[in-house]
Amino acid sequence: MIMEEARFHGRGGQGAVTAAEILAVAAGLQDKHSQAFPFFGVERRGAPVMSFCRIDSKPVRIHQQVYEPGYIIILDASLINANITKGLKQGGKAIVNTKKTKEELASQLGLAPANVFVVDATGIALKNLGRPIVNTAMLGAFSKVTGIVELDSVKKAVQQRFPAKLAETNVKAVEDCFNQVK
Amino acid sequence: MTETIEGSAAVAHVVRNCEPDVVACYPITPSTHIAEDLAKMYANGEIKKYITVESEFSAISAIMGASAAGGRSFSTTSSQGLALMHEAIFAAAGLRLSPVMCVANRALSAPLNIWNDHEDTIAERDSGWLQIYCETNQETVDAIPQAFKVAESAYIPAMVCMDGFYLTHAVEQIDVPKTEMIRSYLPKFKPFARLDPENPVSIGAYAFPADYQNFREDLHRDLIASKAKVRKAHDEMAKLTGRSYGDGLLEQYRMEDADYIFMGLGSVMGTAKEAVDRMRAKGEKVGALRVRCFRPFPGEELAKALAGKKSVAVFEKDYSLGASAPMYAELVEALYQKPEAPVLSSFVGGLGGKDMTVENVESLLAKIKDAKRHSEWV
């Protein structure tokens, strides 16, 4: 396989870093090589955070940020500005947590509707977790849209990360996002 | 068997598996997760003693005391934390103690910055400690048992340097050496002298002018001689794990017929290997040379590795302000009046997390093809 690169956009406290880490674990469960790491401005709740995940069939040896992702995952649509799609590969896909339609987001992001995927992850998180933490849920959407990691791997990675009860509600959020992403 | 875990977590696991007698840490980004994970292990009864100290100065003091009492001791820190330890860092080496410290490399203030470069550990290069710079998390977890082995047999403290965030916060596939393997590899620490209330001795007594310099010269000579121990510790572990990192001192990548070489420390060298492969695919005769062991400095080994090459780009994430780049200056000294020495260029970059990409490495290798001497901040 050619190395896949994903970039997560969120705010401090929303779990963008954890999302990239769980994705790396999920890839590892499929005997792939992966590398997840964060980049942020200040270590504060609410501040914009980026995190990266690389997935490859061979060991990842580069240690640099992701500049040309094949996928961007936007946990918080209020972060959308002219720079958010920067470097996104030709034909690259954006997965957005929003109540808006695919077409509305496509126009906001300046991308073709075919490359934009939307899901109300906040609603799903509130229903399942009782809190608007969407990071795990969005990995369900990532699995459905990209097929790079299987739903089962994401669920197993979530179960490894959290204590049993918390894992259970997060897995439900993952499944809901997998089923509802459009 | 590999598992997908964070570099910091992997370091904490391997430290626990080395069965230290005393761990003492004061958390500072980006080394914090190592300190936190070790504290959790202590709470779970997996580590004999973990001291929650009130500053980095106390952390280094505690592990020095533990080492002087004959205990295997460990700490971790970064940047300002290491700088606060500075006074005791020199004393730890002068006292011929054997603690190991994992430094998560980070820029020094000011301005405040939490990201990676090598200013913090390079500022301690004159202290008498061993310094191993790791390219990957796998190498870091393999280097820690090696560091204990060298430190405890050479009576020289050791720093294992891992790049902050690029390694500490990277979640990837890592095989952490298990306790059984480490037991077969790393003998118990039995120093020739130790603090013992039953048999009192004095360690670190006053030295008059007639003696002081002799102690310092001894330390220097022993540090240079420890190159053989670094290689041996590396080779012995390579036999157990199947993983090797050059000869333990230097790692040469596609150097055999190369004319133009990119030389550096740490995680950027993985990026450099990718750049070398891309340029080789276009027929360019380029290679990469990684200095794994910076202290003791492998000057003779570098002169041999670089003999006959046309030009070298020495890349460093540090600088001796008001002078030049430290590794570059030391390489110049090592190659002075040597036959077949290449042209040496100095490039300083990556300070405070300024990202160094494959394309950046390629452009430096392209730049030195004129075989002229460059000196630039990039």
PDB file of C-alpha atoms in Angstrom, chain A:
ATOM      1  CA  MET A   1       0.000   0.000   0.000  1.00  0.00           C
ATOM      2  CA  ILE A   2       0.973   3.646  -0.438  1.00  0.00           C
ATOM      3  CA  MET A   3       1.239   5.479   2.883  1.00  0.00           C
ATOM      4  CA  GLU A   4      -2.085   7.013   3.950  1.00  0.00           C
ATOM      5  CA  GLU A   5      -2.000  10.259   5.905  1.00  0.00           C
ATOM      6  CA  ALA A   6      -4.833  11.784   7.932  1.00  0.00           C
ATOM      7  CA  ARG A   7      -5.067  15.096   9.753  1.00  0.00           C
ATOM      8  CA  PHE A   8      -7.487  15.721  12.604  1.00  0.00           C
ATOM      9  CA  HIS A   9      -8.693  19.211  13.531  1.00  0.00           C
ATOM     10  CA  GLY A  10     -10.218  19.857  16.926  1.00  0.00           C
ATOM     11  CA  ARG A  11     -10.020  22.000  20.010  1.00  0.00           C
ATOM     12  CA  GLY A  12      -8.085  21.253  23.180  1.00  0.00           C
ATOM     13  CA  GLY A  13     -10.234  18.902  25.280  1.00  0.00           C
ATOM     14  CA  GLN A  14     -12.207  17.462  22.337  1.00  0.00           C
ATOM     15  CA  GLY A  15      -9.868  14.525  21.956  1.00  0.00           C
ATOM     16  CA  ALA A  16      -8.323  15.100  18.504  1.00  0.00           C
ATOM     17  CA  VAL A  17      -5.027  13.695  19.809  1.00  0.00           C
ATOM     18  CA  THR A  18      -6.727  10.634  21.281  1.00  0.00           C
ATOM     19  CA  ALA A  19      -8.606  10.097  18.004  1.00  0.00           C
ATOM     20  CA  ALA A  20      -5.366   9.909  16.003  1.00  0.00           C
ATOM     21  CA  GLU A  21      -3.869   7.590  18.647  1.00  0.00           C
ATOM     22  CA  ILE A  22      -6.856   5.218  18.607  1.00  0.00           C
ATOM     23  CA  LEU A  23      -6.722   5.170  14.797  1.00  0.00           C
ATOM     24  CA  ALA A  24      -3.022   4.192  14.980  1.00  0.00           C
ATOM     25  CA  VAL A  25      -3.895   1.385  17.403  1.00  0.00           C
ATOM     26  CA  ALA A  26      -6.730   0.196  15.131  1.00  0.00           C
ATOM     27  CA  ALA A  27      -4.307   0.064  12.188  1.00  0.00           C
ATOM     28  CA  GLY A  28      -1.826  -1.836  14.374  1.00  0.00           C
ATOM     29  CA  LEU A  29      -4.527  -4.419  15.125  1.00  0.00           C
ATOM     30  CA  GLN A  30      -4.689  -5.072  11.366  1.00  0.00           C
ATOM     31  CA  ASP A  31      -0.914  -5.700  11.299  1.00  0.00           C
ATOM     32  CA  LYS A  32      -0.300  -2.389   9.591  1.00  0.00           C
ATOM     33  CA  HIS A  33       2.361   0.110  10.596  1.00  0.00           C
ATOM     34  CA  SER A  34       1.152   3.432  11.932  1.00  0.00           C
ATOM     35  CA  GLN A  35       2.305   6.629  13.590  1.00  0.00           C
ATOM     36  CA  ALA A  36       0.109   9.173  15.379  1.00  0.00           C
ATOM     37  CA  PHE A  37       1.286  12.408  16.985  1.00  0.00           C
ATOM     38  CA  PRO A  38      -0.055  15.864  17.935  1.00  0.00           C
ATOM     39  CA  PHE A  39       0.588  19.475  17.102  1.00  0.00           C
ATOM     40  CA  PHE A  40      -0.958  22.331  19.049  1.00  0.00           C
ATOM     41  CA  GLY A  41      -0.434  25.974  19.908  1.00  0.00           C
ATOM     42  CA  VAL A  42      -0.875  26.124  23.652  1.00  0.00           C
ATOM     43  CA  GLU A  43      -1.805  23.342  26.083  1.00  0.00           C
ATOM     44  CA  ARG A  44      -5.240  24.812  26.840  1.00  0.00           C
ATOM     45  CA  ARG A  45      -8.839  23.694  26.552  1.00  0.00           C
ATOM     46  CA  GLY A  46     -10.507  25.241  23.532  1.00  0.00           C
ATOM     47  CA  ALA A  47      -7.325  26.114  21.643  1.00  0.00           C
ATOM     48  CA  PRO A  48      -7.062  24.697  18.091  1.00  0.00           C
ATOM     49  CA  VAL A  49      -5.312  21.313  17.989  1.00  0.00           C
ATOM     50  CA  MET A  50      -4.130  19.240  15.067  1.00  0.00           C
ATOM     51  CA  SER A  51      -3.107  15.620  15.186  1.00  0.00           C
ATOM     52  CA  PHE A  52      -1.789  13.317  12.523  1.00  0.00           C
ATOM     53  CA  CYS A  53      -1.948   9.639  11.710  1.00  0.00           C
ATOM     54  CA  ARG A  54       0.074   7.768   9.110  1.00  0.00           C
ATOM     55  CA  ILE A  55      -0.777   4.202   8.091  1.00  0.00           C
ATOM     56  CA  ASP A  56       1.440   2.069   5.884  1.00  0.00           C
ATOM     57  CA  SER A  57       2.320  -1.539   5.106  1.00  0.00           C
ATOM     58  CA  LYS A  58       5.978  -0.838   6.017  1.00  0.00           C
ATOM     59  CA  PRO A  59       7.447   0.938   9.063  1.00  0.00           C
ATOM     60  CA  VAL A  60       6.910   4.705   9.077  1.00  0.00           C
ATOM     61  CA  ARG A  61      10.362   6.254   9.390  1.00  0.00           C
ATOM     62  CA  ILE A  62       9.739   9.932   8.596  1.00  0.00           C
ATOM     63  CA  HIS A  63       9.321  12.263  11.566  1.00  0.00           C
ATOM     64  CA  GLN A  64       7.652  15.365  10.172  1.00  0.00           C
ATOM     65  CA  GLN A  65       4.169  16.836  10.241  1.00  0.00           C
ATOM     66  CA  VAL A  66       1.575  15.795   7.664  1.00  0.00           C
ATOM     67  CA  TYR A  67       1.399  18.467   4.960  1.00  0.00           C
ATOM     68  CA  GLU A  68      -0.532  16.670   2.216  1.00  0.00           C
ATOM     69  CA  PRO A  69      -3.165  14.517   3.907  1.00  0.00           C
ATOM     70  CA  GLY A  70      -5.487  12.258   1.969  1.00  0.00           C
ATOM     71  CA  TYR A  71      -8.091  12.833   4.676  1.00  0.00           C
ATOM     72  CA  ILE A  72      -9.022  15.631   7.044  1.00  0.00           C
ATOM     73  CA  ILE A  73     -11.318  14.937   9.970  1.00  0.00           C
ATOM     74  CA  ILE A  74     -12.946  18.033  11.462  1.00  0.00           C
ATOM     75  CA  LEU A  75     -14.259  17.467  14.985  1.00  0.00           C
ATOM     76  CA  ASP A  76     -15.490  21.049  15.410  1.00  0.00           C
ATOM     77  CA  ALA A  77     -16.975  22.867  12.408  1.00  0.00           C
ATOM     78  CA  SER A  78     -16.339  26.258  14.043  1.00  0.00           C
ATOM     79  CA  LEU A  79     -12.671  25.675  13.141  1.00  0.00           C
ATOM     80  CA  ILE A  80     -13.432  25.812   9.423  1.00  0.00           C
ATOM     81  CA  ASN A  81     -11.537  28.615   7.720  1.00  0.00           C
ATOM     82  CA  ALA A  82      -9.692  29.067   4.439  1.00  0.00           C
ATOM     83  CA  ASN A  83      -6.658  27.126   5.716  1.00  0.00           C
ATOM     84  CA  ILE A  84      -8.346  24.003   6.991  1.00  0.00           C
ATOM     85  CA  THR A  85      -8.126  22.127   3.670  1.00  0.00           C
ATOM     86  CA  LYS A  86      -4.524  23.281   3.134  1.00  0.00           C
ATOM     87  CA  GLY A  87      -2.479  20.582   1.414  1.00  0.00           C
ATOM     88  CA  LEU A  88      -5.430  18.192   1.049  1.00  0.00           C
ATOM     89  CA  LYS A  89      -4.544  15.860  -1.810  1.00  0.00           C
ATOM     90  CA  GLN A  90      -6.366  16.055  -5.148  1.00  0.00           C
ATOM     91  CA  GLY A  91      -9.447  13.916  -4.559  1.00  0.00           C
ATOM     92  CA  GLY A  92      -8.767  13.937  -0.810  1.00  0.00           C
ATOM     93  CA  LYS A  93     -11.732  13.597   1.511  1.00  0.00           C
ATOM     94  CA  ALA A  94     -13.065  15.730   4.364  1.00  0.00           C
ATOM     95  CA  ILE A  95     -15.151  14.204   7.151  1.00  0.00           C
ATOM     96  CA  VAL A  96     -16.987  16.803   9.219  1.00  0.00           C
ATOM     97  CA  ASN A  97     -18.954  16.760  12.460  1.00  0.00           C
ATOM     98  CA  THR A  98     -21.955  18.912  11.533  1.00  0.00           C
ATOM     99  CA  LYS A  99     -25.735  19.033  11.293  1.00  0.00           C
ATOM    100  CA  LYS A 100     -25.446  20.731   7.902  1.00  0.00           C
ATOM    101  CA  THR A 101     -25.745  18.954   4.556  1.00  0.00           C
ATOM    102  CA  LYS A 102     -22.924  17.599   2.446  1.00  0.00           C
ATOM    103  CA  GLU A 103     -23.586  20.325  -0.153  1.00  0.00           C
ATOM    104  CA  GLU A 104     -23.466  23.155   2.391  1.00  0.00           C
ATOM    105  CA  LEU A 105     -20.153  21.879   3.774  1.00  0.00           C
ATOM    106  CA  ALA A 106     -18.708  21.282   0.304  1.00  0.00           C
ATOM    107  CA  SER A 107     -19.353  24.898  -0.573  1.00  0.00           C
ATOM    108  CA  GLN A 108     -17.928  26.078   2.770  1.00  0.00           C
ATOM    109  CA  LEU A 109     -14.767  23.993   2.300  1.00  0.00           C
ATOM    110  CA  GLY A 110     -14.395  24.633  -1.434  1.00  0.00           C
ATOM    111  CA  LEU A 111     -14.462  20.903  -2.221  1.00  0.00           C
ATOM    112  CA  ALA A 112     -16.573  18.719  -4.513  1.00  0.00           C
ATOM    113  CA  PRO A 113     -19.617  17.284  -2.666  1.00  0.00           C
ATOM    114  CA  ALA A 114     -18.414  13.779  -3.600  1.00  0.00           C
ATOM    115  CA  ASN A 115     -15.348  14.322  -1.396  1.00  0.00           C
ATOM    116  CA  VAL A 116     -17.208  15.681   1.625  1.00  0.00           C
ATOM    117  CA  PHE A 117     -18.829  13.487   4.282  1.00  0.00           C
ATOM    118  CA  VAL A 118     -20.990  14.755   7.109  1.00  0.00           C
ATOM    119  CA  VAL A 119     -22.300  13.286  10.332  1.00  0.00           C
ATOM    120  CA  ASP A 120     -23.926  14.770  13.424  1.00  0.00           C
ATOM    121  CA  ALA A 121     -21.311  13.315  15.746  1.00  0.00           C
ATOM    122  CA  THR A 122     -22.158  15.786  18.519  1.00  0.00           C
ATOM    123  CA  GLY A 123     -25.766  14.551  18.551  1.00  0.00           C
ATOM    124  CA  ILE A 124     -24.555  10.945  18.531  1.00  0.00           C
ATOM    125  CA  ALA A 125     -22.088  11.616  21.367  1.00  0.00           C
ATOM    126  CA  LEU A 126     -24.726  13.386  23.478  1.00  0.00           C
ATOM    127  CA  LYS A 127     -27.102  10.464  22.977  1.00  0.00           C
ATOM    128  CA  ASN A 128     -24.566   7.754  23.833  1.00  0.00           C
ATOM    129  CA  LEU A 129     -22.079   9.424  26.193  1.00  0.00           C
ATOM    130  CA  GLY A 130     -24.114  12.314  27.539  1.00  0.00           C
ATOM    131  CA  ARG A 131     -21.182  14.575  26.657  1.00  0.00           C
ATOM    132  CA  PRO A 132     -20.246  16.306  23.378  1.00  0.00           C
ATOM    133  CA  ILE A 133     -16.954  14.384  23.011  1.00  0.00           C
ATOM    134  CA  VAL A 134     -16.899  13.257  19.389  1.00  0.00           C
ATOM    135  CA  ASN A 135     -13.408  11.903  18.832  1.00  0.00           C
ATOM    136  CA  THR A 136     -14.174   8.172  19.025  1.00  0.00           C
ATOM    137  CA  ALA A 137     -17.456   8.573  17.175  1.00  0.00           C
ATOM    138  CA  MET A 138     -15.715  10.253  14.234  1.00  0.00           C
ATOM    139  CA  LEU A 139     -13.463   7.202  13.836  1.00  0.00           C
ATOM    140  CA  GLY A 140     -16.593   5.223  12.970  1.00  0.00           C
ATOM    141  CA  ALA A 141     -17.198   7.701  10.161  1.00  0.00           C
ATOM    142  CA  PHE A 142     -13.540   7.456   9.104  1.00  0.00           C
ATOM    143  CA  SER A 143     -13.778   3.678   8.888  1.00  0.00           C
ATOM    144  CA  LYS A 144     -16.951   3.818   6.761  1.00  0.00           C
ATOM    145  CA  VAL A 145     -15.687   6.538   4.401  1.00  0.00           C
ATOM    146  CA  THR A 146     -12.125   5.280   3.867  1.00  0.00           C
ATOM    147  CA  GLY A 147     -12.159   1.539   4.496  1.00  0.00           C
ATOM    148  CA  ILE A 148      -8.520   1.891   5.629  1.00  0.00           C
ATOM    149  CA  VAL A 149      -9.397   0.446   9.029  1.00  0.00           C
ATOM    150  CA  GLU A 150     -12.273  -1.938   9.677  1.00  0.00           C
ATOM    151  CA  LEU A 151     -15.083  -1.055  12.044  1.00  0.00           C
ATOM    152  CA  ASP A 152     -14.128  -4.028  14.229  1.00  0.00           C
ATOM    153  CA  SER A 153     -10.549  -2.721  14.606  1.00  0.00           C
ATOM    154  CA  VAL A 154     -11.803   0.711  15.649  1.00  0.00           C
ATOM    155  CA  LYS A 155     -14.134  -0.888  18.198  1.00  0.00           C
ATOM    156  CA  LYS A 156     -11.340  -3.068  19.598  1.00  0.00           C
ATOM    157  CA  ALA A 157      -8.973  -0.066  19.788  1.00  0.00           C
ATOM    158  CA  VAL A 158     -11.634   1.927  21.675  1.00  0.00           C
ATOM    159  CA  GLN A 159     -12.145  -1.001  24.069  1.00  0.00           C
ATOM    160  CA  GLN A 160      -8.395  -1.113  24.738  1.00  0.00           C
ATOM    161  CA  ARG A 161      -8.301   2.587  25.482  1.00  0.00           C
ATOM    162  CA  PHE A 162     -11.185   3.014  27.935  1.00  0.00           C
ATOM    163  CA  PRO A 163     -12.518   1.214  31.013  1.00  0.00           C
ATOM    164  CA  ALA A 164     -15.304  -1.256  30.183  1.00  0.00           C
ATOM    165  CA  LYS A 165     -18.352   0.961  30.824  1.00  0.00           C
ATOM    166  CA  LEU A 166     -16.948   3.998  29.034  1.00  0.00           C
ATOM    167  CA  ALA A 167     -15.743   1.776  26.202  1.00  0.00           C
ATOM    168  CA  GLU A 168     -19.250   0.373  25.735  1.00  0.00           C
ATOM    169  CA  THR A 169     -20.877   3.786  25.229  1.00  0.00           C
ATOM    170  CA  ASN A 170     -18.025   4.923  22.982  1.00  0.00           C
ATOM    171  CA  VAL A 171     -18.356   1.803  20.839  1.00  0.00           C
ATOM    172  CA  LYS A 172     -22.063   2.594  20.386  1.00  0.00           C
ATOM    173  CA  ALA A 173     -21.133   6.112  19.261  1.00  0.00           C
ATOM    174  CA  VAL A 174     -18.598   4.618  16.815  1.00  0.00           C
ATOM    175  CA  GLU A 175     -21.272   2.312  15.374  1.00  0.00           C
ATOM    176  CA  ASP A 176     -23.838   5.102  15.076  1.00  0.00           C
ATOM    177  CA  CYS A 177     -21.377   7.333  13.218  1.00  0.00           C
ATOM    178  CA  PHE A 178     -20.390   4.435  10.957  1.00  0.00           C
ATOM    179  CA  ASN A 179     -24.054   3.941  10.058  1.00  0.00           C
ATOM    180  CA  GLN A 180     -25.093   7.577   9.796  1.00  0.00           C
ATOM    181  CA  VAL A 181     -22.209   9.274   7.937  1.00  0.00           C
ATOM    182  CA  LYS A 182     -23.341  10.556   4.547  1.00  0.00           C
TER     183      LYS A 182
END
